[in-house]
Tab-separated table of C-alpha atoms and ligand atoms in Angstrom:
chain	number	residue	atom	x	y	z
A	1	UNK	CA	21.022	92.040	67.003
A	2	UNK	CA	24.799	92.101	66.297
A	3	UNK	CA	25.962	95.940	66.389
A	4	UNK	CA	27.712	97.574	63.622
A	5	UNK	CA	31.278	97.903	65.613
A	6	UNK	CA	30.478	93.630	66.421
A	7	UNK	CA	30.828	93.130	62.493
A	8	UNK	CA	33.398	95.986	61.491
A	9	UNK	CA	35.240	94.262	64.359
A	10	UNK	CA	35.222	90.762	62.370
A	11	UNK	CA	35.589	91.724	59.293
A	12	UNK	CA	38.857	93.462	60.143
A	13	UNK	CA	39.616	90.007	62.251
A	14	UNK	CA	39.005	87.980	59.264
A	15	UNK	CA	40.913	90.184	57.384
A	16	UNK	CA	43.812	90.063	59.278
A	17	UNK	CA	43.435	86.194	59.113
A	18	UNK	CA	43.588	85.626	56.384
A	19	UNK	CA	46.372	87.830	55.366
A	20	UNK	CA	48.868	86.070	57.782
A	21	UNK	CA	49.154	89.160	60.241
A	22	UNK	CA	47.010	87.593	62.332
A	23	UNK	CA	48.690	88.506	66.017
A	24	UNK	CA	48.433	85.778	69.011
A	25	UNK	CA	49.952	86.096	72.306
A	26	UNK	CA	51.588	82.562	73.698
A	27	UNK	CA	53.242	82.683	76.542
A	28	UNK	CA	56.975	82.035	76.929
A	29	UNK	CA	58.462	79.191	77.542
A	30	UNK	CA	61.012	78.893	80.183
A	31	UNK	CA	64.339	77.005	79.015
A	32	UNK	CA	64.104	78.530	75.233
A	33	UNK	CA	67.238	79.994	73.692
A	34	UNK	CA	65.805	83.280	74.132
A	35	UNK	CA	67.028	86.041	70.703
A	36	UNK	CA	63.831	88.104	71.053
A	37	UNK	CA	64.484	90.083	73.955
A	38	UNK	CA	65.513	93.854	74.246
A	39	UNK	CA	66.844	92.095	77.051
A	40	UNK	CA	70.638	93.507	75.706
A	41	UNK	CA	73.327	92.853	78.261
A	42	UNK	CA	70.818	90.087	80.220
A	43	UNK	CA	70.512	92.396	83.254
A	44	UNK	CA	66.739	91.122	84.258
A	45	UNK	CA	68.112	88.065	85.391
A	46	UNK	CA	71.039	89.851	87.246
A	47	UNK	CA	70.972	89.178	90.808
A	48	UNK	CA	71.791	92.889	91.796
A	49	UNK	CA	68.652	93.896	89.919
A	50	UNK	CA	66.818	90.897	91.547
A	51	UNK	CA	67.872	91.679	94.746
A	52	UNK	CA	67.937	95.620	94.777
A	53	UNK	CA	63.853	95.007	93.703
A	54	UNK	CA	63.196	91.831	96.398
A	55	UNK	CA	64.889	94.813	98.994
A	56	UNK	CA	62.744	98.055	98.314
A	57	UNK	CA	59.300	95.439	98.277
A	58	UNK	CA	59.607	94.942	101.769
A	59	UNK	CA	58.653	98.483	101.924
A	60	UNK	CA	56.087	98.842	99.641
A	61	UNK	CA	55.147	97.427	96.589
A	62	UNK	CA	53.150	100.723	95.390
A	63	UNK	CA	53.827	103.904	94.897
A	64	UNK	CA	50.110	104.594	95.959
A	65	UNK	CA	49.423	107.805	94.077
A	66	UNK	CA	49.695	110.348	91.094
A	67	UNK	CA	53.557	111.868	91.388
A	68	UNK	CA	51.812	114.876	91.689
A	69	UNK	CA	50.255	113.661	94.808
A	70	UNK	CA	52.279	111.215	97.515
A	71	UNK	CA	53.527	109.066	95.187
A	72	UNK	CA	57.112	110.376	94.259
A	73	UNK	CA	59.104	109.105	97.043
A	74	UNK	CA	63.110	109.443	97.971
A	75	UNK	CA	63.568	106.296	96.146
A	76	UNK	CA	61.568	108.421	92.399
A	77	UNK	CA	64.318	111.380	93.764
A	78	UNK	CA	66.944	108.948	93.688
A	79	UNK	CA	66.658	107.835	90.455
A	80	UNK	CA	65.702	111.267	89.094
A	81	UNK	CA	69.395	112.369	90.934
A	82	UNK	CA	71.308	109.418	88.761
A	83	UNK	CA	69.870	109.041	85.665
A	84	UNK	CA	70.643	113.403	85.478
A	85	UNK	CA	74.107	112.852	87.001
A	86	UNK	CA	74.904	110.008	84.277
A	87	UNK	CA	73.224	111.225	81.265
A	88	UNK	CA	74.115	114.748	81.992
A	89	UNK	CA	70.686	116.312	82.158
A	90	UNK	CA	69.421	118.928	85.031
A	91	UNK	CA	65.861	116.954	85.366
A	92	UNK	CA	63.740	114.375	84.559
A	93	UNK	CA	60.936	112.436	85.002
A	94	UNK	CA	60.164	108.874	85.655
A	95	UNK	CA	56.938	107.268	83.496
A	96	UNK	CA	55.996	103.676	83.766
A	97	UNK	CA	56.231	103.152	79.761
A	98	UNK	CA	58.558	104.837	76.926
A	99	UNK	CA	54.946	104.968	74.866
A	100	UNK	CA	53.924	106.837	78.082
A	101	UNK	CA	56.198	109.385	78.004
A	102	UNK	CA	56.348	109.219	73.897
A	103	UNK	CA	52.648	110.250	74.502
A	104	UNK	CA	52.591	112.923	76.981
A	105	UNK	CA	56.091	114.843	75.144
A	106	UNK	CA	54.434	115.723	72.228
A	107	UNK	CA	50.578	116.181	73.522
A	108	UNK	CA	52.502	118.393	76.118
A	109	UNK	CA	55.072	120.779	73.592
A	110	UNK	CA	54.030	120.511	70.245
A	111	UNK	CA	51.738	122.963	70.023
A	112	UNK	CA	48.691	123.693	66.515
A	113	UNK	CA	50.579	126.606	64.922
A	114	UNK	CA	54.269	124.461	64.638
A	115	UNK	CA	55.547	121.628	62.528
A	116	UNK	CA	56.752	118.440	63.326
A	117	UNK	CA	58.776	116.556	61.388
A	118	UNK	CA	59.716	112.646	62.271
A	119	UNK	CA	61.728	109.604	60.761
A	120	UNK	CA	59.829	107.597	59.205
A	121	UNK	CA	60.428	104.371	60.492
A	122	UNK	CA	60.025	106.320	64.550
A	123	UNK	CA	58.288	104.079	66.830
A	124	UNK	CA	54.500	103.685	66.710
A	125	UNK	CA	54.775	105.910	70.072
A	126	UNK	CA	56.260	108.627	68.489
A	127	UNK	CA	53.777	108.416	64.782
A	128	UNK	CA	50.210	108.311	66.764
A	129	UNK	CA	51.318	110.802	69.585
A	130	UNK	CA	52.683	113.019	66.388
A	131	UNK	CA	49.394	112.334	64.705
A	132	UNK	CA	47.148	113.273	67.403
A	133	UNK	CA	48.824	117.318	67.781
A	134	UNK	CA	47.193	119.738	65.325
A	135	UNK	CA	50.691	120.784	64.560
A	136	UNK	CA	51.145	120.351	60.930
A	137	UNK	CA	52.907	117.051	61.299
A	138	UNK	CA	55.622	115.448	58.519
A	139	UNK	CA	57.300	112.701	58.358
A	140	UNK	CA	61.304	112.422	56.592
A	141	UNK	CA	63.047	109.960	54.334
A	142	UNK	CA	65.031	107.827	56.948
A	143	UNK	CA	68.290	108.816	58.442
A	144	UNK	CA	67.960	111.428	55.257
A	145	UNK	CA	68.907	114.975	57.084
A	146	UNK	CA	69.338	116.240	53.244
A	147	UNK	CA	65.644	115.705	52.692
A	148	UNK	CA	65.135	116.648	56.467
A	149	UNK	CA	66.604	120.070	55.314
A	150	UNK	CA	64.602	120.211	52.133
A	151	UNK	CA	61.318	119.639	54.087
A	152	UNK	CA	61.906	122.462	56.527
A	153	UNK	CA	62.897	124.366	53.768
A	154	UNK	CA	59.793	124.114	52.301
A	155	UNK	CA	57.465	124.315	55.203
A	156	UNK	CA	58.844	127.188	56.753
A	157	UNK	CA	56.804	129.904	58.234
A	158	UNK	CA	56.775	132.731	60.161
A	159	UNK	CA	55.032	131.828	63.226
A	160	UNK	CA	55.250	128.559	66.201
A	161	UNK	CA	57.809	126.079	66.641
A	162	UNK	CA	59.964	123.547	64.347
A	163	UNK	CA	60.347	120.234	65.881
A	164	UNK	CA	62.492	117.126	64.731
A	165	UNK	CA	62.504	113.920	66.289
A	166	UNK	CA	64.215	110.637	65.835
A	167	UNK	CA	64.924	107.250	67.003
A	168	UNK	CA	68.981	107.085	68.000
A	169	UNK	CA	68.974	103.625	67.494
A	170	UNK	CA	66.289	102.220	65.031
A	171	UNK	CA	64.129	98.739	66.797
A	172	UNK	CA	63.424	97.185	63.731
A	173	UNK	CA	66.571	97.707	61.292
A	174	UNK	CA	69.607	98.021	64.206
A	175	UNK	CA	70.735	101.309	61.954
A	176	UNK	CA	71.663	105.232	63.076
A	177	UNK	CA	70.043	107.558	62.937
A	178	UNK	CA	73.032	110.692	61.960
A	179	UNK	CA	72.588	112.069	65.058
A	180	UNK	CA	75.668	115.084	64.301
A	181	UNK	CA	74.015	116.510	61.320
A	182	UNK	CA	70.837	116.462	62.375
A	183	UNK	CA	71.475	118.381	65.356
A	184	UNK	CA	73.910	120.445	63.187
A	185	UNK	CA	70.671	121.403	61.013
A	186	UNK	CA	68.672	122.080	63.610
A	187	UNK	CA	70.060	124.379	65.383
A	188	UNK	CA	70.857	126.126	62.517
A	189	UNK	CA	67.600	126.203	61.776
A	190	UNK	CA	66.452	126.833	65.124
A	191	UNK	CA	64.403	124.074	65.340
A	192	UNK	CA	64.147	121.883	68.912
A	193	UNK	CA	65.510	117.989	68.985
A	194	UNK	CA	63.472	115.231	70.364
A	195	UNK	CA	65.142	111.902	70.770
A	196	UNK	CA	63.870	108.502	72.226
A	197	UNK	CA	66.876	106.496	72.685
A	198	UNK	CA	64.934	103.340	73.757
A	199	UNK	CA	68.009	101.300	71.586
A	200	UNK	CA	70.764	102.927	72.425
A	201	UNK	CA	71.223	103.621	76.046
A	202	UNK	CA	72.450	101.060	77.895
A	203	UNK	CA	74.138	99.562	74.655
A	204	UNK	CA	76.465	102.495	73.448
A	205	UNK	CA	78.792	105.162	73.818
A	206	UNK	CA	81.001	105.839	77.293
A	207	UNK	CA	79.233	104.118	80.648
A	208	UNK	CA	76.463	103.036	78.186
A	209	UNK	CA	75.253	106.711	77.584
A	210	UNK	CA	73.965	105.799	74.701
A	211	UNK	CA	73.763	107.716	70.654
A	212	UNK	CA	73.678	111.422	72.728
A	213	UNK	CA	77.619	110.355	73.365
A	214	UNK	CA	78.248	108.724	70.565
A	215	UNK	CA	77.173	111.713	68.387
A	216	UNK	CA	78.548	113.867	71.131
A	217	UNK	CA	75.003	115.995	71.054
A	218	UNK	CA	72.797	116.888	73.765
A	219	UNK	CA	69.073	117.510	71.787
A	220	UNK	CA	66.379	119.605	73.721
A	221	UNK	CA	64.098	116.064	74.934
A	222	UNK	CA	65.863	112.844	75.865
A	223	UNK	CA	63.595	109.671	76.485
A	224	UNK	CA	65.449	106.194	77.179
A	225	UNK	CA	63.314	103.624	78.530
A	226	UNK	CA	64.373	101.180	81.426
A	227	UNK	CA	62.974	98.204	79.363
A	228	UNK	CA	65.469	97.351	77.374
A	229	UNK	CA	69.351	97.078	77.629
A	230	UNK	CA	68.085	98.042	81.897
A	231	UNK	CA	65.878	95.015	81.751
A	232	UNK	CA	63.353	96.297	84.068
A	233	UNK	CA	60.613	98.921	82.234
A	234	UNK	CA	59.464	102.429	82.669
A	235	UNK	CA	61.283	104.971	81.051
A	236	UNK	CA	61.993	109.410	81.567
A	237	UNK	CA	62.640	111.776	79.988
A	238	UNK	CA	65.327	114.306	80.658
A	239	UNK	CA	66.159	118.147	79.879
A	240	UNK	CA	66.264	121.176	81.174
A	241	UNK	CA	65.060	122.285	84.133
A	242	UNK	CA	62.374	124.631	82.380
A	243	UNK	CA	61.223	121.939	80.356
A	244	UNK	CA	61.454	119.758	82.777
A	245	UNK	CA	58.990	122.009	85.165
A	246	UNK	CA	56.645	122.558	82.314
A	247	UNK	CA	56.172	119.063	81.612
A	248	UNK	CA	55.042	117.972	85.440
A	249	UNK	CA	53.160	121.174	85.373
A	250	UNK	CA	50.882	120.222	82.201
A	251	UNK	CA	51.795	116.437	81.450
A	252	UNK	CA	48.960	114.733	81.541
A	253	UNK	CA	49.663	111.556	81.634
A	254	UNK	CA	52.546	112.136	84.234
A	255	UNK	CA	50.060	114.156	86.671
A	256	UNK	CA	46.983	111.552	86.194
A	257	UNK	CA	48.521	108.070	86.328
A	258	UNK	CA	50.214	106.472	89.597
A	259	UNK	CA	53.934	106.790	89.848
A	260	UNK	CA	56.444	103.715	89.302
A	261	UNK	CA	56.352	101.523	91.587
A	262	UNK	CA	58.677	102.217	94.322
A	263	UNK	CA	60.913	99.015	93.526
A	264	UNK	CA	61.002	99.199	90.077
A	265	UNK	CA	62.450	102.652	90.617
A	266	UNK	CA	65.654	100.570	93.090
A	267	UNK	CA	66.165	97.810	90.959
A	268	UNK	CA	66.445	100.994	87.740
A	269	UNK	CA	68.579	102.439	89.986
A	270	UNK	CA	70.721	99.758	90.044
A	271	UNK	CA	70.710	98.947	87.357
A	272	UNK	CA	72.188	102.043	85.866
A	273	UNK	CA	75.025	101.135	88.493
A	274	UNK	CA	76.142	98.072	86.450
A	275	UNK	CA	75.801	99.693	83.419
A	276	UNK	CA	78.010	101.662	83.882
A	277	UNK	CA	80.582	100.337	85.725
A	278	UNK	CA	80.865	97.713	84.265
A	279	UNK	CA	81.736	97.948	80.608
A	280	UNK	CA	82.152	94.098	80.407
A	281	UNK	CA	78.671	93.503	79.401
A	282	UNK	CA	78.958	95.913	76.369
A	283	UNK	CA	82.487	94.531	75.367
A	284	UNK	CA	81.091	91.107	75.398
A	285	UNK	CA	77.770	92.030	73.162
A	286	UNK	CA	80.545	93.645	71.295
A	287	UNK	CA	82.332	90.361	70.953
A	288	UNK	CA	78.813	88.636	69.771
A	289	UNK	CA	77.456	91.238	67.880
A	290	UNK	CA	80.953	90.676	65.993
A	291	UNK	CA	80.514	87.284	65.978
A	292	UNK	CA	76.922	86.504	64.350
A	293	UNK	CA	77.933	89.042	61.774
A	294	UNK	CA	80.561	86.951	60.814
A	295	UNK	CA	78.821	83.860	60.554
A	296	UNK	CA	75.080	85.693	58.745
A	297	UNK	CA	77.872	86.921	56.359
A	298	UNK	CA	78.717	83.456	55.560
A	299	UNK	CA	74.760	82.889	55.346
A	300	UNK	CA	74.422	85.589	53.473
A	301	UNK	CA	76.345	84.549	50.667
A	302	UNK	CA	75.393	80.574	50.745
A	303	UNK	CA	71.102	81.830	50.660
A	304	UNK	CA	71.190	84.744	48.196
A	305	UNK	CA	67.538	85.139	49.757
A	306	UNK	CA	68.316	87.201	52.586
A	307	UNK	CA	68.119	89.695	50.231
A	308	UNK	CA	70.541	93.214	49.689
A	309	UNK	CA	68.117	94.618	52.532
A	310	UNK	CA	69.666	93.332	55.688
A	311	UNK	CA	72.932	93.794	54.773
A	312	UNK	CA	73.344	97.652	54.896
A	313	UNK	CA	72.251	97.465	58.251
A	314	UNK	CA	74.886	94.020	58.593
A	315	UNK	CA	77.419	96.436	57.022
A	316	UNK	CA	76.992	100.248	57.858
A	317	UNK	CA	80.472	102.034	58.051
A	318	UNK	CA	78.935	104.662	60.244
A	319	UNK	CA	78.128	102.449	63.365
A	320	UNK	CA	77.228	99.264	62.661
A	321	UNK	CA	73.900	97.369	64.354
A	322	UNK	CA	74.764	95.721	68.088
A	323	UNK	CA	72.066	93.628	69.494
A	324	UNK	CA	69.563	94.431	67.364
A	325	UNK	CA	70.032	91.960	63.685
A	326	UNK	CA	66.961	92.119	61.285
A	327	UNK	CA	66.851	88.807	58.644
A	328	UNK	CA	64.983	90.747	56.111
A	329	UNK	CA	63.363	87.508	53.728
A	330	UNK	CA	59.980	89.548	52.340
A	331	UNK	CA	57.606	87.335	52.587
A	332	UNK	CA	55.492	86.707	56.025
A	333	UNK	CA	55.152	82.927	55.536
A	334	UNK	CA	57.972	82.568	54.886
A	335	UNK	CA	59.634	84.369	57.577
A	336	UNK	CA	56.598	83.131	60.005
A	337	UNK	CA	58.118	79.847	58.521
A	338	UNK	CA	61.427	80.049	59.383
A	339	UNK	CA	60.704	81.545	62.950
A	340	UNK	CA	58.027	78.248	63.289
A	341	UNK	CA	60.962	76.124	63.023
A	342	UNK	CA	63.417	77.433	64.935
A	343	UNK	CA	61.006	77.789	68.223
A	344	UNK	CA	60.130	74.004	67.454
A	345	UNK	CA	64.405	73.297	68.214
A	346	UNK	CA	64.423	75.525	71.279
A	347	UNK	CA	65.195	78.941	69.521
A	348	UNK	CA	62.602	82.638	70.298
A	349	UNK	CA	63.410	85.132	67.269
A	350	UNK	CA	61.154	87.791	66.383
A	351	UNK	CA	58.342	87.762	63.342
A	352	UNK	CA	58.287	90.825	62.511
A	353	UNK	CA	54.579	91.646	59.460
A	354	UNK	CA	53.492	94.359	58.259
A	355	UNK	CA	52.297	96.801	59.756
A	356	UNK	CA	55.299	96.727	62.439
A	357	UNK	CA	57.969	97.048	59.536
A	358	UNK	CA	56.723	98.448	55.494
A	359	UNK	CA	55.329	95.785	52.746
A	360	UNK	CA	57.092	92.971	51.550
A	361	UNK	CA	59.156	93.566	54.314
A	362	UNK	CA	58.833	91.241	56.695
A	363	UNK	CA	62.482	89.598	59.046
A	364	UNK	CA	63.693	87.877	61.334
A	365	UNK	CA	63.587	90.149	64.607
A	366	UNK	CA	67.150	88.245	65.935
A	367	UNK	CA	68.417	90.579	69.449
A	368	UNK	CA	71.505	89.515	70.872
A	369	UNK	CA	72.553	89.685	74.268
A	370	UNK	CA	75.757	90.096	77.088
A	371	UNK	CA	74.078	87.067	78.161
A	372	UNK	CA	74.822	84.155	75.273
A	373	UNK	CA	77.526	82.652	73.912
A	374	UNK	CA	79.462	81.447	70.798
A	375	UNK	CA	77.615	78.408	71.522
A	376	UNK	CA	73.863	79.376	71.377
A	377	UNK	CA	74.909	82.177	68.226
A	378	UNK	CA	76.153	78.668	66.735
A	379	UNK	CA	72.946	76.822	67.640
A	380	UNK	CA	70.835	79.602	66.451
A	381	UNK	CA	73.174	80.195	63.060
A	382	UNK	CA	72.786	76.100	62.069
A	383	UNK	CA	69.680	75.836	62.527
A	384	UNK	CA	68.507	79.454	60.516
A	385	UNK	CA	70.620	77.141	57.831
A	386	UNK	CA	68.378	74.146	57.788
A	387	UNK	CA	65.199	76.768	57.806
A	388	UNK	CA	66.596	78.512	55.104
A	389	UNK	CA	66.749	75.200	53.474
A	390	UNK	CA	63.762	74.028	53.491
A	391	UNK	CA	60.639	74.345	50.790
A	392	UNK	CA	58.164	77.612	51.150
A	393	UNK	CA	55.383	75.803	52.663
A	394	UNK	CA	52.148	76.538	51.782
A	395	UNK	CA	49.619	75.812	54.675
A	396	UNK	CA	47.484	78.722	56.465
A	397	UNK	CA	50.106	80.299	59.301
A	398	UNK	CA	47.656	83.272	60.680
A	399	UNK	CA	47.742	81.527	63.675
A	400	UNK	CA	51.643	81.857	64.702
A	401	UNK	CA	52.305	84.352	66.885
A	402	UNK	CA	54.522	87.372	65.995
A	403	UNK	CA	54.806	91.099	65.735
B	1	PLP	C1	61.776	103.274	69.468
B	1	PLP	C2	60.429	102.958	70.197
B	1	PLP	N1	60.600	104.325	71.766
B	1	PLP	C3	59.574	103.675	72.896
B	1	PLP	C4	59.161	102.264	73.035
B	1	PLP	C5	58.150	102.125	74.174
B	1	PLP	O1	58.819	101.757	75.238
B	1	PLP	P1	58.180	100.789	76.117
B	1	PLP	O2	58.204	99.610	75.957
B	1	PLP	O3	58.859	101.344	77.422
B	1	PLP	O4	56.325	101.493	76.104
B	1	PLP	C6	60.185	100.972	72.304
B	1	PLP	C7	59.259	100.283	72.860
B	1	PLP	O5	59.164	98.854	71.907
B	1	PLP	C8	60.582	101.347	71.740
B	1	PLP	O6	61.014	100.785	70.695
């Protein structure tokens, strides 16, 4: 007999296929030109980082326990010290993923009588965490500090704490939050600011210190990930001694989970040194970004269909996008078709469809890296031109890989 949960799941899977939104993992084929990863500085392949991992792994591969038991080693301690020195915070906690760090942060610090205001385009890890708190949870219009100010005013209450949560650089649009304005607003209103700088850390700011350094602000909590510009994986939350101590006591994700592997911590520390002291990687990324923008602008004039939505991100006066280049094609089928054409030519780009992004805003998410050359970018732009010139397909593309 088919049970109810099987029927529900079957129906949901069928609906996904019918909408052209079915996701599948494909094994990434080596040798492809990779414009889909978040390895913005090419550090996942850096010899020194690999050597640091290998060297540390000689002493054993696993942390063997929660950090609250015997899983916190000298290598973790050294990484925490490096992070605090680099980013200017008193203390930090390490996590195995940014998703987990965001979940635990909101679960642990936000209380039922509080109000939680999140940018509408915040990452799923933040939105989900917010939905699971018992606080009054509201999303404000993307990057709109005036809308946030109105919301805070409207939901003003005597009891509880106001929390504002935003990303530094948004993962699917590549644009930057107005952090100076948001931080000033939080100070005025007594709200606490939580910043997820997954896509800013390593990429912007002096010594790659990220969005805080660019905006000259200090949030109450900063979450950074190591799986993007640092090329490895894992995450950290940084804050004051007391705030981190509170998390160390009460964060269930931290206390009841095996600590990050020691070799991973050693590799991250090595990657931080490279990020800090080799600014040429960021300069290369900036040059690649300007080169790509010029080519995309040309394509946008040739093909009006690139859509106005991609242009503000491309041309943003406040801070031009650096590594993340969304090309918004709107149609999911069209997006899949173009991604498939590029893949056939040996070029991997992200094909992002709803519900990851808003309905009718499917896009190619093109990510640049310091490891790309101008010849790589030329190849991408030429193939994009060919793909855009082709008529839209009518075949069923629901089996394709996408996010
Ligand atoms: C803004 C943002 N926060 C958090 C995460 C989650 O980080 P991780 O991949 O380390 O789980 C991501 C990952 O895509 C992200 O884009």
